Every structure is written in structure tokens, then in C-alpha cells.
Amino acid sequence: MSLILPPDIVLKVDDLSIVYRTDRGDVKATANVSFELRNGQALALIGESGSGKTTISLALIRKLPKNALVTGGRILYQRNEKIKDVLELSDRQLREFRWNECAMVFQGAQNAFNPVLKIHRQFEDTAQSHGWTDKTAVRKRALSLLELVRLDPERVYDAYPHELSGGMKQRTLLALGVLLNPQIVILDEPTTALDILTQRAIIDVLNDMQRQLDFSIIFISHDLSLAAEMADHVATVYAGEIVELGAVNDIFYQSLHPYTHGLLTSVPTLEHAQDLLQSIPGSPPNLIAPPAGCKFHPRCAFADDTCSKDSPPLTDDVGGHLAACWHTDRLLASRKARV
């Protein structure tokens, strides 16, 4: 079967479903996840812990745990008009794909580096494992990237990881992630455990890197302010499903799904008093035996019998803003009533 994608799409995920095999039963980690990533785009996956964000990202580079099983779907990657299904890559092709085409910067820079090797060894080993044996060229590339992330290149390149602060390690990890010029960079909670000033510096560095190196970003976060700052598109993930997808301004100012709306109203802002904050009632569902119909309906103020029986499709409301909800009109009406 021939594959055709528009030239500006670098990644297309089609109906991706994943389960984790456990002694208690199969955990339905993702169900029919679909989205597209365009060239130069920054897509944020937001949602509660355990919603499936990291599972989706690990599937993109086929680094899922051994007890995970992809039960359906495709992951199509395109570069120079050549399209590959990541799920069908051989071991050799997959090794070339990782880091060369798609790199992932994992959460917690403290654990990402080998503590007994200097930074330059870790850059050299990464390059060598992908066929780049010229240490002079590796050094030149690494120093330029370390300078791009606003570090003292010579000092950091010859340092041990423990000689760097948390923020310095995170920026060094970002430089290592783009060493081989990947087209896609996946960031898992890139500012976790960093103070607010260091978070600001990381965001500025990422914006500079994306502008100069021209890669696409997928980043996982439960920090809505980070998503608002960095993303141009946002996907809300709930119980393994994408329940809303759209441009960042549409998601934050005109959300169409009650879960997204609940996330936004549970976070304090400078514009609203603290007593206006609202928590989302209930708890995330058991994904071994998820509820029928819309998985969010037990926690939703707008739910009715339809919601408990039939699962709503992810449909386009207007201009590429998609939501999986039977009662978007009720949410919009309630929002207008409060204004």
C-alpha cells in the first residue's frame, strides 16, 4: 500500500492503541490516538498524570516497556518526501531513526547522564554509535550547541555531570538531543524539578533552538503555563484518548471539552481570584475496565444517558479545532452565562 502525506507533515499518528499486559488484566493505555505534527510545529500533550502522554511519546520511538503491546494503528514519519511506518522498522532501521530522525529528551536530566563519564565522552559515544567517528567534527558540533543553549562550551564539554547544576544539565541534555540534527524532538516534562527562573531560561533556550535548527517539538507536560508559552498546538489527553486538539489560543480561550475546561479552571491566574478555582470532581477511570461511552462522563457536569452509552468521536468543530464531546454546546452556553 502506497503512503501519501502532505509535504509539511513530518509525523502522522493513526488510531494508535496500546495495552499493558498485567496480572490483573490488560491496561488500555491508549485508544485510537490520532494526530499530525507539521514541520516546525510545537505540539503539547497535556493531561493528568497517568493519562497516557508518556506512553504515546515512547511509542513514537518504540521504547515502550516489554509488557506493552501495540494493538492497532500506524505511526508514519516523513522526511524528504520519504515515508516510513515506525512500527514496521527493522532493528537496524529503528537504530538509525532514533536520534538521527527523532530524539527524546527524558524527564530528569540528573539520571540521563552516566555519572562516571565526562560530558564530551557522552557526546562522542552518541555520535559514534550512529556512525560519526570524527571526534574533531563532533567536538565542533557539540561546542556550537552548548553555546546555543547559553553555556560555557569549553567548561561544560570537559566536565563531569555532577559538576553541573540542574539547569546546566538540562540544557546540556537538550544540546545532546539535537546533536545529530533530528527532525523531531520529544521533550518529557523538560522543566520538572527546576526553579522558576531556570524554567524561564529553558523555555527561552528551546525557543532559540527551534528557531535556529528548525525542528518540530512534541512535549509532554501537566504544566499548562508551559504549554501556553511554548506550543502552537495542544492536545488534551484523558484516559488514553485525545479528547481535544487545536491551536493553543483556541484551547486556552475557547476550550470545547469539559475536561480541558476543568484543567484550565483548576489553575490560578493573575486575572481571577483564588476563590474562583474549581477542581475536577472524582478520579481518573480504571483503564483495565474503563467506563462505557465517554470515559469522562462520570466526572462531567454535562453528562447524560448518551454520554454513558456512546463514545463521542473526535470531530472538527471549526477551523481545525477538534473535540470529543456530545455536549460542546452546553459547555459554551455555561461559559457565556458566567461572563
mmCIF file of C-alpha atoms in Angstrom:
data_model
loop_
_atom_site.group_PDB
_atom_site.id
_atom_site.type_symbol
_atom_site.label_atom_id
_atom_site.label_comp_id
_atom_site.label_asym_id
_atom_site.label_seq_id
_atom_site.Cartn_x
_atom_site.Cartn_y
_atom_site.Cartn_z
ATOM 1 C CA MET A 1 0.000 0.000 0.000
ATOM 2 C CA SER A 2 1.466 3.351 -1.065
ATOM 3 C CA LEU A 3 1.615 6.063 1.578
ATOM 4 C CA ILE A 4 0.981 9.716 0.741
ATOM 5 C CA LEU A 5 1.243 12.649 3.153
ATOM 6 C CA PRO A 6 1.210 16.409 2.560
ATOM 7 C CA PRO A 7 4.846 17.569 2.351
ATOM 8 C CA ASP A 8 4.654 19.712 5.506
ATOM 9 C CA ILE A 9 3.602 16.805 7.751
ATOM 10 C CA VAL A 10 6.578 15.123 9.434
ATOM 11 C CA LEU A 11 4.586 12.738 11.645
ATOM 12 C CA LYS A 12 1.107 11.267 11.435
ATOM 13 C CA VAL A 13 -0.264 9.016 14.164
ATOM 14 C CA ASP A 14 -3.294 6.997 13.061
ATOM 15 C CA ASP A 15 -5.601 5.215 15.530
ATOM 16 C CA LEU A 16 -2.772 4.156 17.851
ATOM 17 C CA SER A 17 -3.933 1.752 20.558
ATOM 18 C CA ILE A 18 -1.649 0.285 23.233
ATOM 19 C CA VAL A 19 -2.263 -2.054 26.159
ATOM 20 C CA TYR A 20 -0.051 -3.040 29.086
ATOM 21 C CA ARG A 21 -0.242 -6.720 29.991
ATOM 22 C CA THR A 22 -0.549 -7.117 33.775
ATOM 23 C CA ASP A 23 -1.556 -9.867 36.187
ATOM 24 C CA ARG A 24 -4.834 -8.063 36.849
ATOM 25 C CA GLY A 25 -5.676 -7.682 33.152
ATOM 26 C CA ASP A 26 -4.854 -5.540 30.153
ATOM 27 C CA VAL A 27 -4.470 -1.838 30.917
ATOM 28 C CA LYS A 28 -5.824 0.088 27.927
ATOM 29 C CA ALA A 29 -3.145 2.780 27.970
ATOM 30 C CA THR A 30 -4.139 4.487 24.704
ATOM 31 C CA ALA A 31 -7.163 4.074 22.465
ATOM 32 C CA ASN A 32 -7.362 5.239 18.844
ATOM 33 C CA VAL A 33 -4.961 8.152 19.279
ATOM 34 C CA SER A 34 -4.609 10.227 16.107
ATOM 35 C CA PHE A 35 -2.778 13.487 15.417
ATOM 36 C CA GLU A 36 -0.431 15.152 12.945
ATOM 37 C CA LEU A 37 2.790 17.068 13.514
ATOM 38 C CA ARG A 38 3.842 19.636 10.926
ATOM 39 C CA ASN A 39 7.268 20.944 10.082
ATOM 40 C CA GLY A 40 8.420 23.472 12.689
ATOM 41 C CA GLN A 41 5.353 22.905 14.859
ATOM 42 C CA ALA A 42 5.363 22.626 18.651
ATOM 43 C CA LEU A 43 2.648 20.273 19.911
ATOM 44 C CA ALA A 44 1.953 19.925 23.634
ATOM 45 C CA LEU A 45 0.318 16.834 25.123
ATOM 46 C CA ILE A 46 -1.387 17.872 28.363
ATOM 47 C CA GLY A 47 -3.354 15.959 30.962
ATOM 48 C CA GLU A 48 -3.243 14.420 34.419
ATOM 49 C CA SER A 49 -0.520 12.004 35.463
ATOM 50 C CA GLY A 50 -1.361 8.569 34.102
ATOM 51 C CA SER A 51 -3.429 9.900 31.212
ATOM 52 C CA GLY A 52 -1.209 8.261 28.580
ATOM 53 C CA LYS A 53 1.003 11.163 27.491
ATOM 54 C CA THR A 54 4.328 9.421 28.066
ATOM 55 C CA THR A 55 3.034 6.148 26.619
ATOM 56 C CA ILE A 56 2.234 7.966 23.376
ATOM 57 C CA SER A 57 5.665 9.569 23.228
ATOM 58 C CA LEU A 58 7.511 6.307 23.973
ATOM 59 C CA ALA A 59 5.544 4.576 21.225
ATOM 60 C CA LEU A 60 6.828 7.141 18.722
ATOM 61 C CA ILE A 61 10.389 5.852 19.198
ATOM 62 C CA ARG A 62 9.361 2.289 20.098
ATOM 63 C CA LYS A 63 10.748 2.412 23.623
ATOM 64 C CA LEU A 64 7.683 1.017 25.358
ATOM 65 C CA PRO A 65 8.149 -1.400 28.275
ATOM 66 C CA LYS A 66 8.269 -5.114 27.481
ATOM 67 C CA ASN A 67 4.760 -5.691 28.766
ATOM 68 C CA ALA A 68 3.330 -3.148 26.305
ATOM 69 C CA LEU A 69 1.591 -4.277 23.145
ATOM 70 C CA VAL A 70 0.548 -2.085 20.227
ATOM 71 C CA THR A 71 -2.855 -3.484 19.275
ATOM 72 C CA GLY A 72 -3.588 -1.178 16.355
ATOM 73 C CA GLY A 73 -2.669 1.898 14.402
ATOM 74 C CA ARG A 74 0.239 3.366 12.447
ATOM 75 C CA ILE A 75 2.995 5.894 13.109
ATOM 76 C CA LEU A 76 4.008 7.476 9.802
ATOM 77 C CA TYR A 77 7.188 9.528 9.612
ATOM 78 C CA GLN A 78 8.163 11.653 6.609
ATOM 79 C CA ARG A 79 11.443 13.295 5.645
ATOM 80 C CA ASN A 80 12.450 14.438 2.148
ATOM 81 C CA GLU A 81 9.147 13.007 0.863
ATOM 82 C CA LYS A 82 10.108 9.510 2.030
ATOM 83 C CA ILE A 83 7.560 7.938 4.362
ATOM 84 C CA LYS A 84 8.198 5.176 6.902
ATOM 85 C CA ASP A 85 5.886 3.369 9.294
ATOM 86 C CA VAL A 86 7.862 3.449 12.547
ATOM 87 C CA LEU A 87 6.063 0.358 13.807
ATOM 88 C CA GLU A 88 7.412 -1.650 10.845
ATOM 89 C CA LEU A 89 11.075 -0.575 11.022
ATOM 90 C CA SER A 90 13.696 -3.302 11.409
ATOM 91 C CA ASP A 91 16.106 -3.148 14.352
ATOM 92 C CA ARG A 92 18.768 -1.539 12.142
ATOM 93 C CA GLN A 93 16.318 0.993 10.704
ATOM 94 C CA LEU A 94 14.997 1.775 14.168
ATOM 95 C CA ARG A 95 18.517 2.435 15.460
ATOM 96 C CA GLU A 96 19.043 4.897 12.599
ATOM 97 C CA PHE A 97 15.651 6.504 13.227
ATOM 98 C CA ARG A 98 16.325 7.205 16.883
ATOM 99 C CA TRP A 99 18.416 10.320 17.423
ATOM 100 C CA ASN A 100 19.038 10.860 13.678
ATOM 101 C CA GLU A 101 15.376 11.460 12.871
ATOM 102 C CA CYS A 102 13.601 11.598 16.220
ATOM 103 C CA ALA A 103 15.259 12.264 19.578
ATOM 104 C CA MET A 104 13.698 12.136 23.023
ATOM 105 C CA VAL A 105 14.872 14.175 25.983
ATOM 106 C CA PHE A 106 13.692 12.277 29.031
ATOM 107 C CA GLN A 107 12.444 13.722 32.282
ATOM 108 C CA GLY A 108 15.142 14.222 34.907
ATOM 109 C CA ALA A 109 18.497 15.277 33.478
ATOM 110 C CA GLN A 110 20.131 14.086 36.719
ATOM 111 C CA ASN A 111 19.592 10.461 35.670
ATOM 112 C CA ALA A 112 20.167 10.901 31.935
ATOM 113 C CA PHE A 113 23.962 11.145 32.045
ATOM 114 C CA ASN A 114 26.471 8.482 33.039
ATOM 115 C CA PRO A 115 27.944 9.968 36.245
ATOM 116 C CA VAL A 116 31.426 8.493 35.708
ATOM 117 C CA LEU A 117 31.905 9.805 32.157
ATOM 118 C CA LYS A 118 32.718 13.360 31.222
ATOM 119 C CA ILE A 119 30.237 15.210 29.024
ATOM 120 C CA HIS A 120 32.495 15.020 25.968
ATOM 121 C CA ARG A 121 32.536 11.205 26.178
ATOM 122 C CA GLN A 122 28.762 11.127 26.157
ATOM 123 C CA PHE A 123 28.583 13.326 23.072
ATOM 124 C CA GLU A 124 31.275 11.251 21.353
ATOM 125 C CA ASP A 125 29.634 7.919 22.235
ATOM 126 C CA THR A 126 26.264 9.109 20.919
ATOM 127 C CA ALA A 127 27.812 10.276 17.645
ATOM 128 C CA GLN A 128 29.959 7.155 17.261
ATOM 129 C CA SER A 129 27.018 4.809 17.764
ATOM 130 C CA HIS A 130 25.423 6.469 14.740
ATOM 131 C CA GLY A 131 28.464 6.231 12.507
ATOM 132 C CA TRP A 132 30.077 9.603 13.207
ATOM 133 C CA THR A 133 33.701 8.800 14.110
ATOM 134 C CA ASP A 134 35.405 12.162 13.516
ATOM 135 C CA LYS A 135 35.942 13.402 17.088
ATOM 136 C CA THR A 136 37.047 16.825 15.861
ATOM 137 C CA ALA A 137 33.784 17.282 13.986
ATOM 138 C CA VAL A 138 31.805 16.011 16.982
ATOM 139 C CA ARG A 139 33.585 18.451 19.264
ATOM 140 C CA LYS A 140 32.936 21.365 16.910
ATOM 141 C CA ARG A 141 29.239 20.490 16.649
ATOM 142 C CA ALA A 142 28.903 19.925 20.411
ATOM 143 C CA LEU A 143 30.586 23.192 21.352
ATOM 144 C CA SER A 144 28.354 25.157 18.993
ATOM 145 C CA LEU A 145 25.260 23.524 20.508
ATOM 146 C CA LEU A 146 26.427 24.134 24.066
ATOM 147 C CA GLU A 147 26.930 27.778 23.163
ATOM 148 C CA LEU A 148 23.448 27.844 21.623
ATOM 149 C CA VAL A 149 21.961 26.677 24.938
ATOM 150 C CA ARG A 150 23.835 29.511 26.702
ATOM 151 C CA LEU A 151 26.539 27.552 28.464
ATOM 152 C CA ASP A 152 30.307 27.955 28.632
ATOM 153 C CA PRO A 153 31.101 25.335 25.960
ATOM 154 C CA GLU A 154 34.706 24.520 26.857
ATOM 155 C CA ARG A 155 33.996 24.193 30.561
ATOM 156 C CA VAL A 156 30.888 22.066 30.199
ATOM 157 C CA TYR A 157 32.317 19.807 27.489
ATOM 158 C CA ASP A 158 35.157 18.738 29.784
ATOM 159 C CA ALA A 159 33.077 18.488 32.975
ATOM 160 C CA TYR A 160 31.547 15.569 34.825
ATOM 161 C CA PRO A 161 27.756 15.669 35.215
ATOM 162 C CA HIS A 162 27.983 16.240 38.973
ATOM 163 C CA GLU A 163 29.924 19.448 38.312
ATOM 164 C CA LEU A 164 26.889 20.986 36.607
ATOM 165 C CA SER A 165 23.773 22.452 38.214
ATOM 166 C CA GLY A 166 20.336 21.061 37.448
ATOM 167 C CA GLY A 167 19.613 23.767 34.904
ATOM 168 C CA MET A 168 23.007 23.303 33.246
ATOM 169 C CA LYS A 169 22.446 19.546 32.985
ATOM 170 C CA GLN A 170 19.038 20.102 31.432
ATOM 171 C CA ARG A 171 20.464 22.460 28.809
ATOM 172 C CA THR A 172 23.341 20.071 28.121
ATOM 173 C CA LEU A 173 20.810 17.292 27.615
ATOM 174 C CA LEU A 174 18.933 19.479 25.124
ATOM 175 C CA ALA A 175 22.178 20.055 23.216
ATOM 176 C CA LEU A 176 22.879 16.315 23.199
ATOM 177 C CA GLY A 177 19.357 15.634 21.951
ATOM 178 C CA VAL A 178 19.866 17.683 18.771
ATOM 179 C CA LEU A 179 23.466 16.572 18.168
ATOM 180 C CA LEU A 180 22.561 14.567 15.049
ATOM 181 C CA ASN A 181 20.086 17.147 13.717
ATOM 182 C CA PRO A 182 16.823 15.229 14.233
ATOM 183 C CA GLN A 183 13.654 16.476 12.586
ATOM 184 C CA ILE A 184 11.538 15.767 15.689
ATOM 185 C CA VAL A 185 12.473 16.321 19.347
ATOM 186 C CA ILE A 186 10.268 14.836 22.071
ATOM 187 C CA LEU A 187 10.521 16.520 25.465
ATOM 188 C CA ASP A 188 9.153 14.781 28.553
ATOM 189 C CA GLU A 189 8.486 17.391 31.259
ATOM 190 C CA PRO A 190 11.549 19.481 30.305
ATOM 191 C CA THR A 191 11.285 21.847 33.295
ATOM 192 C CA THR A 192 10.443 19.395 36.093
ATOM 193 C CA ALA A 193 12.261 19.993 39.418
ATOM 194 C CA LEU A 194 13.727 23.303 38.205
ATOM 195 C CA ASP A 195 13.150 26.636 39.916
ATOM 196 C CA ILE A 196 11.014 29.210 38.131
ATOM 197 C CA LEU A 197 13.934 31.308 36.862
ATOM 198 C CA THR A 198 15.671 28.241 35.434
ATOM 199 C CA GLN A 199 12.382 27.171 33.844
ATOM 200 C CA ARG A 200 12.200 30.563 32.137
ATOM 201 C CA ALA A 201 15.759 30.117 30.851
ATOM 202 C CA ILE A 202 14.968 26.633 29.500
ATOM 203 C CA ILE A 203 11.915 27.934 27.653
ATOM 204 C CA ASP A 204 13.946 30.739 26.072
ATOM 205 C CA VAL A 205 16.669 28.276 25.080
ATOM 206 C CA LEU A 206 14.152 25.909 23.492
ATOM 207 C CA ASN A 207 12.597 28.738 21.501
ATOM 208 C CA ASP A 208 16.034 29.797 20.254
ATOM 209 C CA MET A 209 16.977 26.224 19.361
ATOM 210 C CA GLN A 210 13.796 25.560 17.425
ATOM 211 C CA ARG A 211 14.110 28.821 15.513
ATOM 212 C CA GLN A 212 17.745 28.223 14.541
ATOM 213 C CA LEU A 213 17.734 24.447 14.000
ATOM 214 C CA ASP A 214 14.217 24.167 12.520
ATOM 215 C CA PHE A 215 12.910 21.019 14.191
ATOM 216 C CA SER A 216 9.418 20.056 15.322
ATOM 217 C CA ILE A 217 8.632 19.537 19.006
ATOM 218 C CA ILE A 218 6.319 17.221 20.892
ATOM 219 C CA PHE A 219 6.402 17.904 24.590
ATOM 220 C CA ILE A 220 4.622 16.250 27.445
ATOM 221 C CA SER A 221 3.534 18.359 30.368
ATOM 222 C CA HIS A 222 0.927 18.804 33.044
ATOM 223 C CA ASP A 223 2.132 22.412 33.383
ATOM 224 C CA LEU A 224 -0.463 24.435 31.465
ATOM 225 C CA SER A 225 1.579 27.625 31.635
ATOM 226 C CA LEU A 226 4.451 25.856 29.888
ATOM 227 C CA ALA A 227 2.109 24.615 27.161
ATOM 228 C CA ALA A 228 0.713 28.114 26.685
ATOM 229 C CA GLU A 229 4.232 29.535 26.443
ATOM 230 C CA MET A 230 5.810 27.012 24.082
ATOM 231 C CA ALA A 231 3.158 25.312 21.998
ATOM 232 C CA ASP A 232 1.352 26.445 18.899
ATOM 233 C CA HIS A 233 -0.971 23.414 19.099
ATOM 234 C CA VAL A 234 -2.240 21.491 22.138
ATOM 235 C CA ALA A 235 -3.732 18.016 22.511
ATOM 236 C CA THR A 236 -5.611 17.189 25.716
ATOM 237 C CA VAL A 237 -5.174 13.545 26.732
ATOM 238 C CA TYR A 238 -7.636 11.842 29.066
ATOM 239 C CA ALA A 239 -7.662 8.134 29.950
ATOM 240 C CA GLY A 240 -5.559 7.257 26.932
ATOM 241 C CA GLU A 241 -7.575 9.248 24.420
ATOM 242 C CA ILE A 242 -7.110 12.633 22.795
ATOM 243 C CA VAL A 243 -10.300 14.457 23.738
ATOM 244 C CA GLU A 244 -9.424 17.879 22.322
ATOM 245 C CA LEU A 245 -6.940 19.140 19.759
ATOM 246 C CA GLY A 246 -6.409 22.609 18.365
ATOM 247 C CA ALA A 247 -4.378 25.782 18.171
ATOM 248 C CA VAL A 248 -3.072 26.965 21.523
ATOM 249 C CA ASN A 249 -5.276 30.087 21.654
ATOM 250 C CA ASP A 250 -8.393 28.050 20.820
ATOM 251 C CA ILE A 251 -7.619 25.536 23.550
ATOM 252 C CA PHE A 252 -6.883 28.112 26.245
ATOM 253 C CA TYR A 253 -9.540 30.723 25.407
ATOM 254 C CA GLN A 254 -12.308 28.684 23.771
ATOM 255 C CA SER A 255 -11.941 25.122 25.044
ATOM 256 C CA LEU A 256 -14.616 22.736 23.766
ATOM 257 C CA HIS A 257 -14.199 19.734 26.068
ATOM 258 C CA PRO A 258 -15.279 19.772 29.739
ATOM 259 C CA TYR A 259 -12.037 18.066 30.787
ATOM 260 C CA THR A 260 -9.855 20.728 29.171
ATOM 261 C CA HIS A 261 -12.089 23.386 30.676
ATOM 262 C CA GLY A 262 -11.709 21.721 34.079
ATOM 263 C CA LEU A 263 -7.921 21.701 33.803
ATOM 264 C CA LEU A 264 -7.880 25.398 32.960
ATOM 265 C CA THR A 265 -10.242 26.452 35.756
ATOM 266 C CA SER A 266 -8.253 24.484 38.338
ATOM 267 C CA VAL A 267 -5.124 26.606 37.794
ATOM 268 C CA PRO A 268 -4.781 30.074 39.389
ATOM 269 C CA THR A 269 -4.202 33.027 37.079
ATOM 270 C CA LEU A 270 -3.416 36.691 37.600
ATOM 271 C CA GLU A 271 -6.843 37.635 36.252
ATOM 272 C CA HIS A 272 -9.036 35.573 38.564
ATOM 273 C CA ALA A 273 -9.355 35.449 42.314
ATOM 274 C CA GLN A 274 -8.342 32.274 44.085
ATOM 275 C CA ASP A 275 -11.910 31.580 45.218
ATOM 276 C CA LEU A 276 -12.931 31.076 41.561
ATOM 277 C CA LEU A 277 -10.742 27.991 41.222
ATOM 278 C CA GLN A 278 -12.619 24.761 40.594
ATOM 279 C CA SER A 279 -11.314 21.223 40.927
ATOM 280 C CA ILE A 280 -12.386 18.358 38.673
ATOM 281 C CA PRO A 281 -14.552 16.017 40.774
ATOM 282 C CA GLY A 282 -13.871 12.302 41.004
ATOM 283 C CA SER A 283 -10.822 10.330 39.893
ATOM 284 C CA PRO A 284 -9.434 9.053 36.581
ATOM 285 C CA PRO A 285 -11.056 5.773 35.486
ATOM 286 C CA ASN A 286 -9.681 2.265 35.899
ATOM 287 C CA LEU A 287 -8.176 1.537 32.477
ATOM 288 C CA ILE A 288 -8.449 -2.219 32.945
ATOM 289 C CA ALA A 289 -12.224 -1.805 32.914
ATOM 290 C CA PRO A 290 -12.917 1.752 31.680
ATOM 291 C CA PRO A 291 -16.475 3.105 31.767
ATOM 292 C CA ALA A 292 -18.677 2.676 28.717
ATOM 293 C CA GLY A 293 -19.326 5.629 26.453
ATOM 294 C CA CYS A 294 -17.330 8.775 27.114
ATOM 295 C CA LYS A 295 -14.640 7.932 29.662
ATOM 296 C CA PHE A 296 -15.002 11.360 31.241
ATOM 297 C CA HIS A 297 -18.764 11.131 31.798
ATOM 298 C CA PRO A 298 -18.610 10.022 35.497
ATOM 299 C CA ARG A 299 -16.806 13.309 36.275
ATOM 300 C CA CYS A 300 -18.652 15.597 33.851
ATOM 301 C CA ALA A 301 -21.317 18.121 34.868
ATOM 302 C CA PHE A 302 -22.904 17.999 31.393
ATOM 303 C CA ALA A 303 -23.186 14.209 31.034
ATOM 304 C CA ASP A 304 -26.452 12.425 30.258
ATOM 305 C CA ASP A 305 -27.514 8.937 29.166
ATOM 306 C CA THR A 306 -25.981 9.355 25.732
ATOM 307 C CA CYS A 307 -22.578 10.012 27.264
ATOM 308 C CA SER A 308 -22.738 6.826 29.348
ATOM 309 C CA LYS A 309 -23.583 4.678 26.333
ATOM 310 C CA ASP A 310 -21.836 6.062 23.261
ATOM 311 C CA SER A 311 -18.244 7.232 22.908
ATOM 312 C CA PRO A 312 -18.089 10.602 21.099
ATOM 313 C CA PRO A 313 -15.773 10.838 18.076
ATOM 314 C CA LEU A 314 -13.060 13.470 17.834
ATOM 315 C CA THR A 315 -14.744 15.841 15.398
ATOM 316 C CA ASP A 316 -13.825 19.183 13.853
ATOM 317 C CA ASP A 317 -15.892 21.980 15.376
ATOM 318 C CA VAL A 318 -14.484 24.803 13.265
ATOM 319 C CA GLY A 319 -11.124 25.615 11.678
ATOM 320 C CA GLY A 320 -9.286 22.518 12.837
ATOM 321 C CA HIS A 321 -10.369 22.732 16.488
ATOM 322 C CA LEU A 322 -11.409 19.167 17.375
ATOM 323 C CA ALA A 323 -13.233 17.857 20.426
ATOM 324 C CA ALA A 324 -14.690 14.516 21.511
ATOM 325 C CA CYS A 325 -17.840 15.614 23.338
ATOM 326 C CA TRP A 326 -21.571 15.198 22.747
ATOM 327 C CA HIS A 327 -22.408 18.456 24.555
ATOM 328 C CA THR A 328 -19.938 21.094 23.452
ATOM 329 C CA ASP A 329 -22.906 23.466 23.084
ATOM 330 C CA ARG A 330 -23.721 23.106 26.802
ATOM 331 C CA LEU A 331 -20.159 23.973 27.789
ATOM 332 C CA LEU A 332 -20.156 27.054 25.567
ATOM 333 C CA ALA A 333 -23.552 28.138 26.898
ATOM 334 C CA SER A 334 -22.442 27.779 30.523
ATOM 335 C CA ARG A 335 -19.325 29.791 29.807
ATOM 336 C CA LYS A 336 -21.347 32.619 28.252
ATOM 337 C CA ALA A 337 -23.729 32.592 31.207
ATOM 338 C CA ARG A 338 -20.820 33.207 33.589
ATOM 339 C CA VAL A 339 -19.415 36.131 31.612
#
